[in-house]
């Protein structure tokens, strides 16, 4: 009976985990966006989650929701190698995705684009009072608002999902990005928090534009294309 | 002073107008329709940058004009931003699709009497011959179809079109004099009721005004040609990049569809494979966006110079039209009173 109860709870929890992080309601938006994320943000390592600790927390959650042979919540000893490996895989991916030291966010009335180093730029586009999904043959991105938090959900092959939640502090000087990676192959998600400080990039003294046949063209004067 | 000059131009004896006696019809090609709204959301909806489509709409009439002129069977072929242009033959174009996969344009050619010569969609795939881009092949088809349409009409019918165009032009500037010669039905077809005398002084004036306008248009056109040459190279690079980018995207899609996922299901390798497939597709799309911006950065100054010329010509034409309209109506009034 206990086993049945835990099995039921497990199915329920798994179902909850697969609920979209960005609901239909969250995709509705009044223009302009409620928060200004634009600017250059530098990683604040002092506040970042340490991956090892986040992994410990995931193990703990896994152990807590793993029934032992009698059907009671088990300890670390009840974890299978398969479960542990699945969480480690999520952790490695989360670490890779969140490794950028600098985020360059460009925001206007039509979109918010989060530029990262060595990776694509998650984008949140707006049109007709709601956000517009971005997709290609390998997956799709949707975004929305949870209060003043911007939530971006990337859905990939085999149920892999990456959710970023961006929160700006009231003084607009700090940015927190919570990244959660989930997969049907792991019973628990993996979450990492990264913190950033706004900084002004020093002016180089050159104004540059990209062109097609001359590549980058720079001048000490303002260039109006 | 300007008024005196204009009046002198109207009253001086006429020079023979160009191509008298021939049936080489003059053609005007208005700037093409873009097929998208100016709204930047068009990009999300159609995958089209409105700014770039606007550049293409201004650029594409020129290779069409060049090909028409090269046949030697047409009169003057001019590009104008005047969609209401009155000419012996007007060729309207609307861009339906223009990307790395090819070009599709709707072409409608209507003569001065309102008769439609051509109303068709033309398309061309990029092909492998970069020396002969898609638009060149597409316009070769258009030119061939127009030539066939021209040959199917008699020399008399073509000559009548020249009269019709001149009288319509006259009716726009001096309606009191020229409206009596033509009749336009509700469906836009114009017929010539009767012709003015060949030595009619008002007709002579209209010819001279139109020739003067042609001189200005042709002078502007020469500038366009130089600007067009600048854009051609950049546009070629842009189209080739777009083509390569879409080819890469298609091969990437095939690889994803047919590829074997590395590692066990749920392993880091399998997760990374799923993530990187998405990542590189997005980076390809981002590079295409960056190239679109780079194209716009490079072409925009040229197009803006072109726009300035167009605006200057438009301003000139508007001012002169109203001035000529007033002078011609005054002359008509004076001459009619003398006649009485």
Coordinates of C-alpha atoms in Angstrom, one line a residue:
Chain A
X1 CA 0.0 0.0 0.0
X2 CA 2.8 2.4 1.0
X3 CA 4.7 1.6 -2.2
X4 CA 1.5 2.4 -4.2
X5 CA 1.2 5.7 -2.3
X6 CA 4.8 6.7 -3.0
X7 CA 4.4 5.6 -6.6
X8 CA 1.4 7.8 -6.9
X9 CA 3.2 10.8 -5.3
X10 CA 6.2 10.2 -7.6
X11 CA 4.0 10.3 -10.7
X12 CA 2.3 13.5 -9.3
X13 CA 5.6 15.2 -8.7
X14 CA 7.0 14.1 -12.1
X15 CA 3.9 15.6 -13.7
X16 CA 4.4 18.9 -11.8
X17 CA 8.0 19.0 -12.9
X18 CA 6.9 18.8 -16.6
X19 CA 4.5 21.7 -16.3
X20 CA 5.6 24.6 -18.5
X21 CA 7.6 27.2 -16.6
X22 CA 6.1 29.9 -18.8
X23 CA 2.3 29.6 -18.8
X24 CA -0.1 31.3 -21.3
X25 CA -0.9 34.0 -18.8
X26 CA 2.8 34.8 -18.3
X27 CA 3.2 35.3 -22.1
X28 CA 0.7 38.2 -22.1
X29 CA 2.5 41.5 -21.9
X30 CA 1.8 45.2 -21.8
X31 CA 4.2 47.3 -23.7
X32 CA 6.8 48.5 -22.7
X33 CA 8.3 45.7 -20.6
X34 CA 7.9 46.2 -16.9
X35 CA 11.7 46.1 -16.1
X36 CA 14.8 47.4 -17.8
X37 CA 17.4 44.7 -18.0
X38 CA 19.5 46.5 -20.5
X39 CA 23.2 46.9 -19.8
X40 CA 26.4 45.0 -19.4
X41 CA 26.5 42.7 -16.4
X42 CA 29.6 41.2 -14.9
X43 CA 29.6 38.0 -12.9
X44 CA 29.7 38.3 -9.1
X45 CA 31.5 35.1 -8.1
X46 CA 31.2 36.0 -4.4
X47 CA 27.5 35.4 -4.5
X48 CA 27.3 32.6 -7.1
X49 CA 26.1 29.1 -6.2
X50 CA 28.9 26.7 -5.9
X51 CA 28.2 23.7 -8.2
X52 CA 29.3 21.1 -5.7
X53 CA 26.9 22.4 -3.1
X54 CA 24.0 22.6 -5.6
X55 CA 24.8 19.0 -6.5
X56 CA 24.6 18.1 -2.8
X57 CA 21.2 19.8 -2.6
X58 CA 20.0 17.8 -5.7
X59 CA 21.3 14.6 -4.2
X60 CA 19.5 15.4 -1.0
X61 CA 16.2 16.1 -2.8
X62 CA 16.7 12.9 -4.8
X63 CA 17.3 10.9 -1.6
X64 CA 14.3 12.5 0.1
X65 CA 12.0 11.5 -2.7
X66 CA 13.4 8.0 -3.2
X67 CA 11.6 5.4 -1.2
X68 CA 13.7 2.7 0.6
X69 CA 12.8 -1.0 0.4
X70 CA 10.1 -0.5 3.0
X71 CA 8.6 2.4 1.1
X72 CA 9.8 5.1 3.4
X73 CA 11.9 8.0 2.2
X74 CA 15.4 6.7 1.8
X75 CA 18.8 8.3 2.6
X76 CA 21.8 8.8 0.3
X77 CA 22.4 5.0 0.5
X78 CA 19.2 4.4 -1.4
X79 CA 20.3 6.4 -4.5
X80 CA 21.1 4.3 -7.5
X81 CA 24.2 5.1 -9.7
X82 CA 21.8 5.8 -12.6
X83 CA 20.0 8.5 -10.6
X84 CA 23.2 10.1 -9.5
X85 CA 24.7 10.1 -13.0
X86 CA 21.5 11.7 -14.4
X87 CA 21.8 14.6 -11.9
X88 CA 25.5 15.0 -12.6
X89 CA 24.7 15.2 -16.3
X90 CA 22.2 18.0 -15.6
X91 CA 24.7 19.7 -13.4
X92 CA 27.5 19.6 -16.0
X93 CA 25.1 21.0 -18.6
X94 CA 23.9 23.8 -16.2
X95 CA 27.5 24.8 -15.4
X96 CA 28.3 24.9 -19.1
X97 CA 25.3 27.0 -20.0
X98 CA 25.9 29.5 -17.1
X99 CA 29.6 29.9 -17.6
X100 CA 29.5 33.3 -19.2
X101 CA 31.4 36.0 -17.2
X102 CA 29.6 38.8 -18.9
X103 CA 26.0 39.2 -20.0
X104 CA 25.2 42.0 -22.5
X105 CA 21.5 42.7 -22.5
X106 CA 19.9 44.8 -25.2
X107 CA 16.3 45.7 -24.7
X108 CA 13.8 47.8 -26.6
X109 CA 10.0 47.8 -27.0
X110 CA 10.2 44.7 -29.3
X111 CA 12.6 42.4 -27.7
X112 CA 15.0 41.6 -24.9
X113 CA 18.2 39.9 -26.1
X114 CA 20.7 38.4 -23.6
X115 CA 24.1 38.2 -25.2
X116 CA 26.4 35.6 -23.7
X117 CA 30.0 34.6 -24.4
X118 CA 30.5 31.5 -26.7
X119 CA 26.8 30.8 -26.8
X120 CA 23.6 31.9 -28.5
X121 CA 21.6 34.8 -27.1
X122 CA 18.3 33.9 -25.5
X123 CA 15.7 36.3 -26.9
X124 CA 12.3 37.4 -25.7
X125 CA 10.2 39.0 -28.5
X126 CA 7.0 40.9 -28.1
X127 CA 4.2 41.4 -30.5
X128 CA 0.4 41.9 -30.3
X129 CA 0.3 42.0 -26.5
X130 CA 2.1 38.7 -26.0
X131 CA 5.5 37.2 -26.3
X132 CA 6.5 35.5 -29.6
X133 CA 8.2 32.1 -29.5
X134 CA 11.5 31.5 -31.3
X135 CA 12.1 28.1 -32.7
X136 CA 14.2 25.9 -35.0
X137 CA 14.3 22.3 -35.8
X138 CA 16.2 21.5 -32.6
X139 CA 13.9 23.2 -30.1
X140 CA 12.0 26.3 -29.1
X141 CA 12.1 29.2 -26.7
X142 CA 9.2 30.9 -25.1
X143 CA 9.3 33.6 -22.5
X144 CA 7.0 35.5 -20.2
X145 CA 6.8 37.5 -17.1
X146 CA 6.3 36.4 -13.5
X147 CA 5.7 39.7 -11.8
X148 CA 8.9 41.7 -12.7
X149 CA 10.9 38.5 -13.3
X150 CA 11.6 37.5 -16.9
X151 CA 11.3 33.8 -17.4
X152 CA 12.7 32.1 -20.5
X153 CA 12.1 28.4 -21.2
X154 CA 14.0 26.4 -23.8
X155 CA 12.5 23.1 -24.8
X156 CA 14.9 20.6 -26.5
X157 CA 14.9 17.1 -27.8
X158 CA 14.0 14.2 -25.5
X159 CA 12.2 16.4 -23.0
X160 CA 15.3 18.3 -22.0
X161 CA 14.3 21.8 -20.7
X162 CA 16.4 24.8 -19.6
X163 CA 14.6 27.6 -17.7
X164 CA 16.2 30.9 -16.9
X165 CA 14.6 33.3 -14.4
X166 CA 16.1 36.8 -14.5
X167 CA 15.5 39.2 -11.6
X168 CA 16.9 42.7 -11.3
X169 CA 17.4 44.3 -7.9
X170 CA 15.4 47.4 -7.0
X171 CA 18.4 49.7 -7.5
X172 CA 18.9 48.0 -10.9
X173 CA 22.5 47.4 -10.1
X174 CA 22.3 43.6 -9.4
X175 CA 21.0 40.8 -11.6
X176 CA 20.2 37.3 -10.6
X177 CA 19.8 34.5 -13.1
X178 CA 18.4 31.2 -11.8
X179 CA 18.9 28.4 -14.3
X180 CA 17.1 25.2 -13.9
X181 CA 17.7 22.2 -16.1
X182 CA 15.2 19.3 -16.2
X183 CA 15.1 16.1 -18.1
X184 CA 12.7 13.1 -18.0
X185 CA 15.9 11.0 -17.4
X186 CA 16.4 12.6 -14.0
X187 CA 13.9 12.6 -11.2
X188 CA 15.0 15.9 -9.8
X189 CA 15.9 19.1 -11.6
X190 CA 19.2 20.9 -11.2
X191 CA 19.3 24.6 -10.3
X192 CA 22.2 27.1 -10.3
X193 CA 22.0 30.7 -9.3
X194 CA 24.4 33.2 -10.9
X195 CA 24.7 36.8 -9.8
X196 CA 25.9 39.8 -11.9
X197 CA 26.8 43.4 -11.2
X198 CA 26.0 46.1 -13.7
X199 CA 29.1 47.9 -15.0
X200 CA 29.8 50.6 -17.6
X201 CA 32.2 49.4 -20.3
X202 CA 34.9 52.0 -20.8
X203 CA 34.6 53.9 -24.0
X204 CA 37.3 52.8 -26.6
X205 CA 37.4 56.1 -28.4
X206 CA 36.4 54.4 -31.6
X207 CA 33.0 54.1 -33.2
X208 CA 32.6 51.0 -35.2
X209 CA 30.0 49.5 -37.5
X210 CA 29.9 46.2 -39.3
X211 CA 29.6 46.2 -43.1
X212 CA 29.3 43.3 -45.6
X213 CA 32.2 43.9 -47.9
X214 CA 34.6 45.9 -45.7
X215 CA 33.8 44.0 -42.4
X216 CA 34.3 46.2 -39.4
X217 CA 34.7 49.9 -40.1
X218 CA 35.9 52.1 -37.2
X219 CA 36.3 55.8 -36.8
X220 CA 37.2 58.2 -34.1
X221 CA 34.1 60.2 -35.1
X222 CA 30.5 59.1 -34.8
X223 CA 29.5 56.8 -37.7
X224 CA 26.0 57.1 -39.0
X225 CA 25.3 54.3 -41.3
Chain B
X1 CA 12.0 84.7 -63.3
X2 CA 11.2 81.0 -63.2
X3 CA 7.7 81.8 -64.4
X4 CA 9.1 83.8 -67.4
X5 CA 11.4 80.9 -68.3
X6 CA 8.5 78.4 -68.1
X7 CA 6.4 80.7 -70.2
X8 CA 9.2 81.1 -72.7
X9 CA 9.6 77.4 -72.9
X10 CA 5.9 76.9 -73.6
X11 CA 5.8 79.6 -76.3
X12 CA 9.0 78.8 -78.2
X13 CA 8.8 76.6 -81.3
X14 CA 8.9 72.9 -80.4
X15 CA 11.9 70.7 -81.1
X16 CA 11.1 67.3 -82.6
X17 CA 10.3 64.9 -79.8
X18 CA 12.4 61.8 -79.5
X19 CA 11.5 58.7 -81.5
X20 CA 8.9 60.4 -83.6
X21 CA 7.7 58.0 -86.2
X22 CA 8.8 54.8 -84.4
X23 CA 7.0 52.3 -82.3
X24 CA 9.6 51.8 -79.7
X25 CA 7.5 52.3 -76.6
X26 CA 8.8 54.2 -73.6
X27 CA 8.6 52.3 -70.4
X28 CA 8.5 53.4 -66.8
X29 CA 9.2 51.0 -63.9
X30 CA 8.0 52.4 -60.6
X31 CA 9.9 51.3 -57.5
X32 CA 8.7 47.7 -56.6
X33 CA 6.2 47.0 -53.8
X34 CA 7.9 45.4 -50.8
X35 CA 5.2 42.9 -50.0
X36 CA 5.7 43.5 -46.2
X37 CA 4.7 46.2 -43.8
X38 CA 7.3 48.6 -42.4
X39 CA 6.6 47.3 -38.9
X40 CA 9.7 45.5 -37.5
X41 CA 7.4 42.7 -36.3
X42 CA 7.4 41.7 -40.0
X43 CA 10.7 40.0 -39.2
X44 CA 9.1 37.7 -36.6
X45 CA 6.1 37.0 -38.9
X46 CA 7.7 36.6 -42.3
X47 CA 11.4 36.3 -41.5
X48 CA 11.9 39.5 -43.6
X49 CA 13.8 42.6 -42.5
X50 CA 11.5 45.4 -43.8
X51 CA 14.5 47.7 -44.2
X52 CA 16.3 45.3 -46.5
X53 CA 13.1 44.5 -48.5
X54 CA 12.7 48.3 -49.0
X55 CA 16.3 48.4 -50.4
X56 CA 15.5 45.4 -52.7
X57 CA 12.4 47.2 -53.9
X58 CA 14.4 50.1 -55.0
X59 CA 17.3 48.1 -56.4
X60 CA 15.5 45.4 -58.5
X61 CA 13.9 47.8 -61.1
X62 CA 17.4 48.7 -62.3
X63 CA 18.5 45.2 -63.5
X64 CA 15.1 44.9 -65.2
X65 CA 15.5 48.2 -66.9
X66 CA 19.0 47.3 -68.0
X67 CA 17.8 44.1 -69.6
X68 CA 14.9 45.9 -71.3
X69 CA 17.2 48.6 -72.6
X70 CA 19.6 45.9 -73.9
X71 CA 17.0 44.5 -76.3
X72 CA 17.0 47.7 -78.3
X73 CA 13.3 47.2 -79.1
X74 CA 12.0 49.6 -76.5
X75 CA 12.3 53.3 -76.2
X76 CA 13.5 55.0 -73.1
X77 CA 13.2 52.8 -70.0
X78 CA 13.0 54.8 -66.8
X79 CA 12.8 54.0 -63.1
X80 CA 10.6 56.2 -61.1
X81 CA 9.1 56.3 -57.6
X82 CA 5.9 57.5 -59.1
X83 CA 3.5 54.6 -58.9
X84 CA 0.9 56.7 -60.9
X85 CA 3.3 57.3 -63.7
X86 CA 1.7 57.8 -67.1
X87 CA 3.8 56.2 -69.8
X88 CA 3.3 54.2 -72.9
X89 CA 4.0 51.1 -70.9
X90 CA 4.3 50.9 -67.1
X91 CA 5.8 47.8 -65.4
X92 CA 4.8 47.3 -61.7
X93 CA 6.6 44.8 -59.6
X94 CA 5.8 43.4 -56.2
X95 CA 8.4 41.3 -54.3
X96 CA 6.6 38.2 -53.0
X97 CA 9.7 36.3 -51.7
X98 CA 13.4 37.1 -51.6
X99 CA 15.7 35.0 -49.6
X100 CA 18.6 32.6 -50.0
X101 CA 16.1 30.0 -51.5
X102 CA 15.2 32.3 -54.4
X103 CA 13.2 35.2 -55.7
X104 CA 9.6 35.5 -56.5
X105 CA 8.1 38.7 -58.0
X106 CA 4.7 39.6 -59.3
X107 CA 4.9 41.6 -62.5
X108 CA 2.1 43.6 -64.0
X109 CA 2.6 45.5 -67.2
X110 CA -0.1 47.9 -68.2
X111 CA -0.1 50.2 -71.2
X112 CA -1.4 53.8 -71.5
X113 CA -4.8 52.6 -72.7
X114 CA -5.2 50.4 -69.5
X115 CA -4.6 47.1 -71.4
X116 CA -2.7 44.6 -69.3
X117 CA 0.2 43.0 -71.1
X118 CA 1.4 40.9 -68.3
X119 CA 0.0 39.9 -64.9
X120 CA 2.1 37.0 -63.6
X121 CA 4.3 35.6 -60.9
X122 CA 7.9 35.0 -61.8
X123 CA 10.3 33.0 -59.7
X124 CA 13.9 31.9 -59.9
X125 CA 16.0 29.7 -57.7
X126 CA 19.5 30.9 -56.7
X127 CA 21.3 28.4 -59.0
X128 CA 25.1 27.8 -59.0
X129 CA 26.1 30.5 -61.4
X130 CA 27.0 33.4 -59.2
X131 CA 27.8 35.5 -62.3
X132 CA 24.1 35.3 -63.3
X133 CA 22.1 35.9 -60.1
X134 CA 18.5 34.8 -59.7
X135 CA 17.0 38.2 -60.5
X136 CA 18.9 38.3 -63.8
X137 CA 17.3 35.0 -64.9
X138 CA 13.9 36.1 -63.6
X139 CA 14.0 39.3 -65.5
X140 CA 15.1 37.6 -68.7
X141 CA 11.8 35.7 -68.5
X142 CA 9.9 38.9 -67.9
X143 CA 11.7 40.6 -70.9
X144 CA 10.9 37.7 -73.1
X145 CA 7.2 37.7 -72.2
X146 CA 7.0 41.5 -72.8
X147 CA 8.7 41.1 -76.1
X148 CA 6.1 38.4 -77.1
X149 CA 3.3 40.7 -75.9
X150 CA 4.7 43.6 -78.0
X151 CA 5.0 41.4 -81.1
X152 CA 1.4 40.3 -80.8
X153 CA 0.3 43.9 -81.2
X154 CA 0.2 45.7 -84.5
X155 CA 2.4 48.7 -85.3
X156 CA -0.8 50.9 -85.5
X157 CA -1.9 49.8 -82.0
X158 CA 1.6 50.6 -80.6
X159 CA 1.6 54.0 -82.3
X160 CA -1.9 54.7 -80.8
X161 CA -0.4 54.0 -77.4
X162 CA 2.0 56.8 -77.9
X163 CA -0.8 59.2 -78.7
X164 CA -2.8 57.9 -75.7
X165 CA 0.1 58.4 -73.3
X166 CA 0.7 61.9 -74.6
X167 CA -2.9 62.9 -74.4
X168 CA -3.3 61.4 -70.9
X169 CA -0.2 63.4 -69.8
X170 CA -1.7 66.5 -71.4
X171 CA -5.0 65.9 -69.6
X172 CA -3.2 65.8 -66.3
X173 CA -1.5 69.1 -66.9
X174 CA -4.1 70.9 -69.0
X175 CA -7.5 69.2 -68.4
X176 CA -9.5 72.0 -70.0
X177 CA -7.7 71.3 -73.3
X178 CA -7.0 67.6 -73.4
X179 CA -9.9 66.0 -71.5
X180 CA -12.0 66.3 -74.6
X181 CA -9.6 64.0 -76.6
X182 CA -9.8 61.0 -74.3
X183 CA -12.3 58.9 -72.5
X184 CA -11.5 56.8 -69.4
X185 CA -13.9 54.1 -68.3
X186 CA -14.5 53.0 -64.7
X187 CA -12.3 50.0 -65.2
X188 CA -9.4 52.3 -66.0
X189 CA -9.3 51.8 -69.8
X190 CA -8.6 54.9 -71.8
X191 CA -9.5 55.4 -75.4
X192 CA -8.7 58.3 -77.8
X193 CA -11.9 60.0 -78.9
X194 CA -10.1 62.1 -81.5
X195 CA -6.7 63.6 -82.0
X196 CA -5.7 67.2 -81.9
X197 CA -4.2 68.7 -85.0
X198 CA -0.6 67.8 -85.4
X199 CA 0.4 71.5 -85.3
X200 CA -1.8 72.2 -82.3
X201 CA 0.2 74.7 -80.2
X202 CA -1.0 73.2 -76.9
X203 CA 0.0 69.7 -78.0
X204 CA 3.4 71.1 -78.9
X205 CA 3.7 72.7 -75.5
X206 CA 2.8 69.4 -73.8
X207 CA 5.4 67.6 -75.8
X208 CA 8.0 70.1 -74.8
X209 CA 7.1 69.9 -71.2
X210 CA 7.2 66.1 -71.2
X211 CA 10.6 66.2 -73.0
X212 CA 11.8 68.6 -70.3
X213 CA 10.6 66.3 -67.6
X214 CA 12.4 63.4 -69.4
X215 CA 15.7 65.4 -69.4
X216 CA 15.4 65.8 -65.6
X217 CA 14.4 62.2 -65.1
X218 CA 17.3 61.0 -67.3
X219 CA 19.8 63.1 -65.5
X220 CA 18.6 61.7 -62.2
X221 CA 18.7 58.3 -63.8
X222 CA 22.4 58.6 -64.6
X223 CA 23.1 59.2 -60.9
X224 CA 21.0 56.2 -60.1
X225 CA 23.1 54.1 -62.4
X226 CA 26.3 55.0 -60.5
X227 CA 24.6 54.3 -57.2
X228 CA 23.2 51.1 -58.6
X229 CA 26.6 49.9 -59.5
X230 CA 27.7 50.4 -55.9
X231 CA 24.8 48.4 -54.6
X232 CA 25.1 45.5 -57.1
X233 CA 28.3 44.1 -55.5
X234 CA 27.1 44.4 -52.0
X235 CA 23.7 42.9 -52.9
X236 CA 25.5 40.0 -54.6
X237 CA 27.5 39.3 -51.4
X238 CA 24.4 39.5 -49.3
X239 CA 22.4 37.1 -51.5
X240 CA 25.3 34.7 -51.7
X241 CA 25.7 34.8 -47.9
X242 CA 22.0 34.2 -47.5
X243 CA 22.1 31.3 -49.9
X244 CA 25.0 29.7 -48.1
X245 CA 23.5 30.2 -44.7
X246 CA 20.2 28.5 -45.7
X247 CA 22.1 25.6 -47.3
X248 CA 24.0 25.2 -44.1
X249 CA 20.8 25.4 -42.1
X250 CA 19.1 22.7 -44.3
X251 CA 22.1 20.4 -44.0
X252 CA 22.1 20.9 -40.3
X253 CA 18.4 20.0 -40.1
X254 CA 19.1 16.8 -42.1
X255 CA 22.0 16.0 -39.7
X256 CA 19.8 16.5 -36.7
X257 CA 16.9 14.4 -38.2
X258 CA 19.2 11.5 -39.2
X259 CA 21.9 11.8 -36.6
X260 CA 22.7 9.3 -33.9
X261 CA 22.5 10.7 -30.4
X262 CA 25.9 10.1 -28.7
X263 CA 26.1 8.3 -25.3
X264 CA 23.3 6.8 -23.3
X265 CA 19.9 8.5 -22.9
X266 CA 20.2 11.1 -20.2
X267 CA 24.0 11.1 -20.3
X268 CA 25.9 14.4 -20.4
X269 CA 26.9 13.7 -24.0
X270 CA 23.3 13.2 -25.0
X271 CA 22.1 16.3 -23.2
X272 CA 25.0 18.4 -24.7
X273 CA 24.1 17.1 -28.2
X274 CA 20.5 18.3 -27.8
X275 CA 21.6 21.7 -26.4
X276 CA 24.3 22.2 -29.1
X277 CA 22.0 21.3 -31.9
X278 CA 19.8 24.2 -30.8
X279 CA 22.7 26.5 -30.0
X280 CA 24.3 26.2 -33.4
X281 CA 21.0 26.6 -35.3
X282 CA 20.4 29.8 -33.3
X283 CA 24.0 31.1 -33.9
X284 CA 23.5 30.6 -37.6
X285 CA 20.3 32.6 -37.5
X286 CA 22.0 35.3 -35.4
X287 CA 24.8 35.5 -37.9
X288 CA 22.3 36.0 -40.6
X289 CA 20.7 38.8 -38.6
X290 CA 24.1 40.4 -38.1
X291 CA 24.8 40.2 -41.8
X292 CA 21.4 41.9 -42.5
X293 CA 22.5 44.7 -40.2
X294 CA 25.9 44.9 -41.9
X295 CA 24.2 45.0 -45.4
X296 CA 21.9 47.8 -44.2
X297 CA 24.8 49.7 -42.7
X298 CA 26.7 49.6 -46.0
X299 CA 23.8 50.2 -48.4
X300 CA 21.8 52.7 -46.4
X301 CA 24.0 55.8 -47.2
X302 CA 23.8 54.9 -50.9
X303 CA 20.0 54.5 -50.7
X304 CA 19.7 57.7 -48.7
X305 CA 21.5 59.6 -51.5
X306 CA 19.1 57.9 -53.9
X307 CA 16.1 59.0 -51.8
X308 CA 17.4 62.5 -51.6
X309 CA 17.5 62.6 -55.4
X310 CA 14.0 61.2 -55.7
X311 CA 12.7 63.7 -53.2
X312 CA 14.4 66.6 -55.1
X313 CA 12.9 65.3 -58.3
X314 CA 9.5 64.9 -56.7
X315 CA 9.6 68.4 -55.3
X316 CA 10.7 69.7 -58.7
X317 CA 7.9 67.8 -60.5
X318 CA 5.2 68.8 -58.0
X319 CA 6.2 72.5 -58.2
X320 CA 6.5 72.5 -62.0
X321 CA 3.2 70.5 -62.5
X322 CA 1.2 73.1 -60.6
X323 CA 3.0 75.9 -62.3
X324 CA 2.6 74.4 -65.8
X325 CA -1.0 73.5 -65.0
X326 CA -1.8 77.1 -64.1
X327 CA 0.1 78.5 -67.1
X328 CA -1.5 76.1 -69.6
X329 CA -5.0 76.8 -68.2
X330 CA -4.3 80.5 -68.5
X331 CA -3.1 80.0 -72.1
X332 CA -6.1 77.9 -72.9
X333 CA -8.3 80.6 -71.5
X334 CA -6.6 83.3 -73.6
X335 CA -6.6 81.3 -76.8
X336 CA -10.2 80.3 -76.4
X337 CA -11.2 84.0 -75.9
X338 CA -9.2 85.0 -79.0
X339 CA -11.0 82.2 -80.9
X340 CA -14.3 83.7 -79.9

